[in-house]
Amino acid sequence: MGDTSGPRVAVVGTGLIGGSILLRLHEAGADVRAWDPDGPTRAEGVRRGLAFADRLADAVRDRDVVFLGGPLPSLPETLLAVAAHVRPGCAISDVGSTKAALAGFAAERGLTDRFVPGHPMAGAEFAGLTSAQPGLLAGAAWVLCPSAAGIAPFRTLAALLIDVFDARVVPMSATGHDAVVALASHVPHLLAGGLAGAVAASPLRDAVLGLAAGSFRDGTRVAGTPARRTADMLANNREQALRQLDEVRAVLDELAAALRADDLPALVDRYEQARSARLALAGRRSRPGRREFPLAGDPAGELAYLCELGAAGGYLTGCRTGDGVVAYDGHRPG
């Protein structure tokens, strides 16, 4: 970005993710202002040379884009408070790890013309502005949930995220997002909690921790996340998390059955399947493509393209408007 010719941005709630958004925007030279409900956090931000307002209204009233951070249960109230003070046409997004409930809340209150649910797929087991890093979200997959009423703010947000964060913008429906992250993120938190919790309760605890190496560290890393943050995430996606946990449990039962039966070929077969998925994570290839849509008129075709792209495992690397059209550069597996 590098200058102040881009959109004027506010970040409301400056913990790990919100703070990292703020730091990257500041580093890029954006016109960015922040607010946090915690006084010491605001003071820390000012000490670091960041523009913090003392009141939420002062932080957001003249902004073009507002990002909402903070704990998941606080986001509905924060959305209402921000919507009451922003100018018409302001694009609002959040960074919460579940989407359907907040998207439904926004729709019930007539806010879909300005609110686009979002979720950057990056983080750490730490919390707070003091743990935030300007590069934390660089190159991350960043989900945005477009709607027909909110297609204009979606375009604004997609362009900003790509330009400033080099994000891979993944357009998805809110319900589709929650189903995917249940298996990609929420079940791993359950498994990490189960493994670390079993060790914590075991009489072998100290001996296990003394021998623990990469497999234990990697498998339990997210168990170091603040407990309330994990609990809020799981509770807000309870149905999908439990459904996907049942799928994982079925595979674990197959592995256990093969082990009990001393069926080495079955164990090898199931681990070959697992290995192929793990290796595909690092070896995924994509093919680029460009699509253009008129800025005016029915956005149904544009919305269908965006949601199909995300559902297929694709993402956007470009979003530009001009000459009456919006042009998307997209990548999809293949």
Coordinates of C-alpha atoms in Angstrom, one line a residue:
M1 CA 0.0 0.0 0.0
G2 CA 2.7 2.4 1.1
D3 CA 0.7 5.6 1.2
T4 CA -2.6 7.1 2.5
S5 CA -4.4 7.0 -0.8
G6 CA -6.2 3.7 0.1
P7 CA -9.2 3.3 2.3
R8 CA -9.3 4.7 5.8
V9 CA -9.4 1.8 8.2
A10 CA -10.3 1.2 11.8
V11 CA -9.6 -1.9 13.9
V12 CA -11.9 -2.4 16.9
G13 CA -10.5 -4.9 19.4
T14 CA -6.8 -5.2 19.2
G15 CA -5.9 -8.6 20.6
L16 CA -3.7 -11.1 18.7
I17 CA -5.5 -11.0 15.4
G18 CA -6.9 -7.5 15.5
G19 CA -3.6 -6.2 16.8
S20 CA -1.7 -8.0 14.0
I21 CA -4.1 -6.4 11.4
L22 CA -3.5 -3.0 13.0
L23 CA 0.3 -3.4 13.0
R24 CA 0.4 -4.5 9.3
L25 CA -1.8 -1.6 8.2
H26 CA 0.4 0.8 10.1
E27 CA 3.5 -0.7 8.7
A28 CA 2.1 -0.4 5.2
G29 CA 1.4 3.4 5.7
A30 CA -2.3 3.1 5.8
D31 CA -4.6 5.6 7.4
V32 CA -5.6 3.4 10.3
R33 CA -7.1 4.1 13.7
A34 CA -7.9 1.7 16.5
W35 CA -9.9 1.2 19.7
D36 CA -10.0 -1.4 22.4
P37 CA -12.3 -1.7 25.4
D38 CA -9.2 -2.3 27.6
G39 CA -7.6 0.9 28.8
P40 CA -4.1 -0.6 29.3
T41 CA -4.2 -2.0 25.8
R42 CA -5.0 1.4 24.4
A43 CA -2.1 2.9 26.4
E44 CA 0.2 0.2 25.1
G45 CA -0.9 1.0 21.5
V46 CA -0.2 4.7 22.0
R47 CA 3.2 3.9 23.5
R48 CA 4.0 1.9 20.3
G49 CA 3.1 4.9 18.1
L50 CA -0.3 3.7 17.0
A51 CA -3.3 5.9 16.6
F52 CA -5.8 4.8 19.3
A53 CA -9.0 6.7 20.0
D54 CA -10.4 7.0 23.5
R55 CA -13.9 6.3 22.3
L56 CA -15.2 3.7 19.8
A57 CA -17.3 6.3 17.9
D58 CA -14.2 8.5 17.3
A59 CA -12.3 5.5 15.9
V60 CA -14.9 4.5 13.3
R61 CA -17.1 7.4 12.3
D62 CA -15.1 8.6 9.2
R63 CA -13.7 5.2 8.1
D64 CA -14.1 3.3 4.9
V65 CA -13.4 -0.2 6.4
V66 CA -13.7 -1.4 9.9
F67 CA -12.3 -4.7 11.2
L68 CA -13.9 -6.2 14.4
G69 CA -11.8 -8.2 16.8
G70 CA -12.4 -9.4 20.3
P71 CA -13.9 -12.6 21.8
L72 CA -16.5 -14.4 19.7
P73 CA -19.4 -13.7 22.2
S74 CA -18.7 -10.0 22.1
L75 CA -18.9 -9.6 18.3
P76 CA -22.7 -9.2 17.9
E77 CA -22.7 -6.3 20.3
T78 CA -19.6 -4.8 18.8
L79 CA -21.1 -5.0 15.3
L80 CA -24.2 -3.1 16.4
A81 CA -22.1 -0.4 18.2
V82 CA -19.9 0.1 15.2
A83 CA -22.8 0.1 12.7
A84 CA -24.4 2.9 14.7
H85 CA -21.5 5.2 14.1
V86 CA -20.0 4.5 10.7
R87 CA -20.8 6.5 7.5
P88 CA -22.9 5.0 4.7
G89 CA -20.9 2.7 2.5
C90 CA -18.4 1.7 5.2
A91 CA -17.4 -2.0 4.8
I92 CA -17.4 -3.9 8.1
S93 CA -15.8 -7.3 8.6
D94 CA -14.9 -9.5 11.6
V95 CA -12.1 -12.0 12.3
G96 CA -14.0 -14.5 14.3
S97 CA -13.5 -18.3 13.8
T98 CA -17.1 -19.1 13.2
K99 CA -19.4 -17.3 10.8
A100 CA -23.0 -18.6 10.5
A101 CA -24.3 -17.3 13.8
L102 CA -22.9 -13.8 13.3
A103 CA -24.0 -13.7 9.7
G104 CA -27.5 -14.6 10.8
F105 CA -27.4 -11.9 13.5
A106 CA -26.4 -9.3 10.9
A107 CA -29.1 -10.4 8.5
E108 CA -31.8 -10.1 11.1
R109 CA -30.7 -6.5 11.8
G110 CA -30.5 -5.4 8.2
L111 CA -26.7 -5.1 8.1
T112 CA -25.8 -7.4 5.2
D113 CA -25.3 -4.4 2.9
R114 CA -22.3 -3.4 4.9
F115 CA -21.2 -6.4 6.9
V116 CA -19.1 -9.2 5.3
P117 CA -18.2 -12.0 7.7
G118 CA -14.4 -12.8 7.6
H119 CA -11.9 -15.2 9.1
P120 CA -8.1 -15.1 8.6
M121 CA -6.8 -18.6 8.8
A122 CA -3.7 -17.8 11.0
G123 CA -3.0 -17.4 14.6
A124 CA -0.9 -18.4 17.5
E125 CA -1.4 -19.9 21.0
F126 CA -0.7 -16.5 22.6
A127 CA -3.1 -13.6 23.1
G128 CA -3.1 -9.8 23.3
L129 CA -1.6 -6.8 21.5
T130 CA 1.8 -7.6 23.0
S131 CA 1.8 -10.9 21.1
A132 CA 0.6 -9.4 17.8
Q133 CA 3.0 -9.3 14.8
P134 CA 2.7 -7.3 11.6
G135 CA 3.6 -10.4 9.6
L136 CA 1.3 -12.9 11.4
L137 CA -1.3 -12.8 8.6
A138 CA 1.0 -12.4 5.6
G139 CA 0.0 -14.7 2.8
A140 CA -2.8 -16.3 4.9
A141 CA -5.9 -17.8 3.5
W142 CA -8.6 -15.3 4.5
V143 CA -12.2 -16.3 4.3
L144 CA -14.8 -13.7 3.3
C145 CA -18.5 -14.6 3.1
P146 CA -20.1 -12.5 0.3
S147 CA -23.8 -11.9 -0.1
A148 CA -25.9 -10.3 -2.9
A149 CA -26.6 -7.3 -0.7
G150 CA -23.0 -7.0 0.5
I151 CA -21.1 -7.5 -2.8
A152 CA -19.8 -4.0 -2.9
P153 CA -18.1 -4.1 0.5
F154 CA -16.9 -7.6 -0.4
R155 CA -15.0 -6.1 -3.3
T156 CA -13.5 -3.4 -1.1
L157 CA -12.4 -5.9 1.5
A158 CA -11.0 -8.4 -1.0
A159 CA -8.9 -5.7 -2.7
L160 CA -7.5 -4.4 0.6
L161 CA -6.6 -7.9 2.0
I162 CA -4.8 -8.9 -1.2
D163 CA -3.0 -5.6 -1.6
V164 CA -1.9 -5.2 2.1
F165 CA -1.7 -8.7 3.4
D166 CA -0.9 -10.6 0.2
A167 CA -3.9 -12.7 1.4
R168 CA -5.4 -15.6 -0.5
V169 CA -9.0 -14.5 -0.2
V170 CA -11.3 -17.5 0.0
P171 CA -15.0 -16.7 -0.7
M172 CA -17.4 -19.0 1.0
S173 CA -20.9 -19.1 2.4
A174 CA -21.0 -18.7 6.2
T175 CA -22.4 -22.2 6.7
G176 CA -19.9 -23.7 4.3
H177 CA -17.1 -22.0 6.2
D178 CA -18.3 -23.5 9.5
A179 CA -18.4 -27.0 8.1
V180 CA -14.9 -26.8 6.6
V181 CA -13.2 -25.2 9.6
A182 CA -14.8 -27.8 11.9
L183 CA -12.6 -30.4 10.3
A184 CA -9.6 -28.1 9.4
S185 CA -9.4 -26.3 12.8
H186 CA -11.9 -27.2 15.5
V187 CA -11.5 -31.0 15.5
P188 CA -7.7 -30.5 15.7
H189 CA -8.3 -28.4 18.9
L190 CA -10.4 -31.3 20.3
L191 CA -7.8 -33.9 19.5
A192 CA -5.0 -31.7 20.9
G193 CA -7.0 -31.1 24.0
G194 CA -7.7 -34.9 24.3
L195 CA -4.0 -35.9 23.9
A196 CA -2.6 -33.1 26.2
G197 CA -5.4 -33.7 28.7
A198 CA -4.7 -37.5 28.8
V199 CA -1.1 -36.7 29.6
A200 CA -2.0 -34.2 32.2
A201 CA -4.1 -36.8 34.0
S202 CA -1.6 -39.7 33.6
P203 CA 0.7 -41.0 36.3
L204 CA 3.3 -41.0 33.5
R205 CA 3.0 -37.3 32.9
D206 CA 6.5 -36.2 33.9
A207 CA 8.1 -39.1 32.1
V208 CA 6.1 -38.4 28.9
L209 CA 6.9 -34.7 29.0
G210 CA 10.6 -35.6 29.5
L211 CA 10.6 -37.7 26.3
A212 CA 8.1 -35.6 24.2
A213 CA 9.5 -34.6 20.9
G214 CA 8.1 -33.2 17.6
S215 CA 5.1 -35.5 17.3
F216 CA 3.8 -34.6 20.7
R217 CA 4.6 -30.9 20.3
D218 CA 3.0 -30.7 16.9
G219 CA 0.0 -32.7 17.9
T220 CA -0.7 -30.6 21.0
R221 CA 0.4 -27.1 19.9
V222 CA -3.1 -25.6 19.8
A223 CA -3.8 -27.0 23.3
G224 CA -1.7 -24.0 24.4
T225 CA -4.3 -21.6 23.2
P226 CA -6.1 -19.7 26.0
A227 CA -8.8 -22.1 27.2
R228 CA -11.7 -19.6 27.0
R229 CA -10.9 -18.7 23.4
T230 CA -11.0 -22.4 22.4
A231 CA -14.2 -23.1 24.4
D232 CA -15.9 -20.1 22.7
M233 CA -14.9 -21.3 19.3
L234 CA -16.1 -24.9 19.8
A235 CA -19.4 -23.8 21.5
N236 CA -20.2 -21.4 18.6
N237 CA -19.7 -24.3 16.1
R238 CA -20.9 -27.2 18.3
E239 CA -23.1 -29.0 15.7
Q240 CA -20.5 -29.0 13.0
A241 CA -17.6 -29.8 15.3
L242 CA -19.4 -32.8 16.7
R243 CA -20.4 -34.0 13.3
Q244 CA -16.9 -33.9 12.0
L245 CA -15.5 -35.4 15.2
D246 CA -17.7 -38.4 14.5
E247 CA -16.1 -38.8 11.1
V248 CA -12.6 -38.7 12.7
R249 CA -13.7 -41.1 15.5
A250 CA -14.8 -43.6 12.8
V251 CA -11.3 -43.5 11.3
L252 CA -9.7 -43.9 14.7
D253 CA -12.0 -46.9 15.3
E254 CA -10.7 -48.4 12.0
L255 CA -7.1 -47.9 13.1
A256 CA -7.8 -49.4 16.5
A257 CA -9.6 -52.4 15.0
A258 CA -6.7 -53.1 12.6
L259 CA -4.2 -52.8 15.5
R260 CA -6.3 -55.2 17.8
A261 CA -6.5 -57.7 14.9
D262 CA -2.8 -57.4 14.2
D263 CA -3.8 -56.6 10.7
L264 CA -0.6 -54.9 9.4
P265 CA -1.8 -54.5 5.8
A266 CA -4.9 -52.6 7.0
L267 CA -2.8 -50.3 9.1
V268 CA -0.5 -49.7 6.2
D269 CA -3.4 -49.0 3.9
R270 CA -5.0 -46.5 6.3
Y271 CA -1.8 -44.7 6.9
E272 CA -1.0 -44.5 3.2
Q273 CA -4.4 -42.7 2.8
A274 CA -3.5 -40.4 5.7
R275 CA 0.0 -39.7 4.3
S276 CA -1.4 -38.8 0.9
A277 CA -3.6 -36.1 2.4
R278 CA -0.7 -34.8 4.5
L279 CA 1.6 -34.6 1.5
A280 CA -1.0 -32.9 -0.6
L281 CA -1.0 -30.0 1.9
A282 CA 2.5 -29.1 0.8
G283 CA 2.2 -30.1 -2.8
R284 CA -1.0 -28.5 -3.9
R285 CA -1.0 -27.0 -7.4
S286 CA -3.4 -24.5 -8.8
R287 CA -4.3 -23.0 -12.1
P288 CA -5.0 -19.3 -12.6
G289 CA -8.0 -17.7 -14.3
R290 CA -9.7 -14.4 -14.6
R291 CA -13.4 -13.5 -14.5
E292 CA -15.1 -10.1 -15.0
F293 CA -18.6 -9.1 -13.9
P294 CA -20.5 -5.8 -14.4
L295 CA -20.5 -3.6 -11.3
A296 CA -24.1 -2.7 -11.8
G297 CA -27.1 -5.0 -12.1
D298 CA -27.8 -8.5 -10.6
P299 CA -24.8 -9.9 -8.8
A300 CA -26.1 -13.5 -8.9
G301 CA -23.5 -14.6 -11.4
E302 CA -20.6 -13.0 -9.5
L303 CA -21.8 -14.5 -6.3
A304 CA -22.1 -18.0 -7.8
Y305 CA -18.6 -17.8 -9.2
L306 CA -17.1 -16.6 -5.9
C307 CA -18.8 -19.3 -3.7
E308 CA -18.1 -22.1 -6.2
L309 CA -14.4 -21.0 -6.3
G310 CA -14.0 -21.2 -2.5
A311 CA -16.0 -24.5 -2.2
A312 CA -13.7 -26.0 -4.8
G313 CA -10.6 -25.1 -2.7
G314 CA -9.7 -22.0 -4.7
Y315 CA -9.0 -18.5 -3.8
L316 CA -8.6 -14.9 -5.1
T317 CA -5.3 -13.2 -5.7
G318 CA -6.7 -10.1 -7.4
C319 CA -9.8 -7.9 -7.3
R320 CA -9.9 -4.7 -9.3
T321 CA -12.8 -2.4 -10.3
G322 CA -12.9 0.0 -13.2
D323 CA -14.6 0.7 -16.5
G324 CA -17.9 -0.6 -15.1
V325 CA -16.6 -4.1 -14.3
V326 CA -14.9 -5.9 -11.4
A327 CA -12.1 -8.3 -12.4
Y328 CA -11.1 -11.2 -10.3
D329 CA -7.9 -13.2 -10.5
G330 CA -8.6 -16.6 -9.1
H331 CA -6.8 -19.8 -8.6
R332 CA -8.3 -23.3 -8.3
P333 CA -6.8 -26.7 -7.7
G334 CA -5.7 -28.5 -10.8

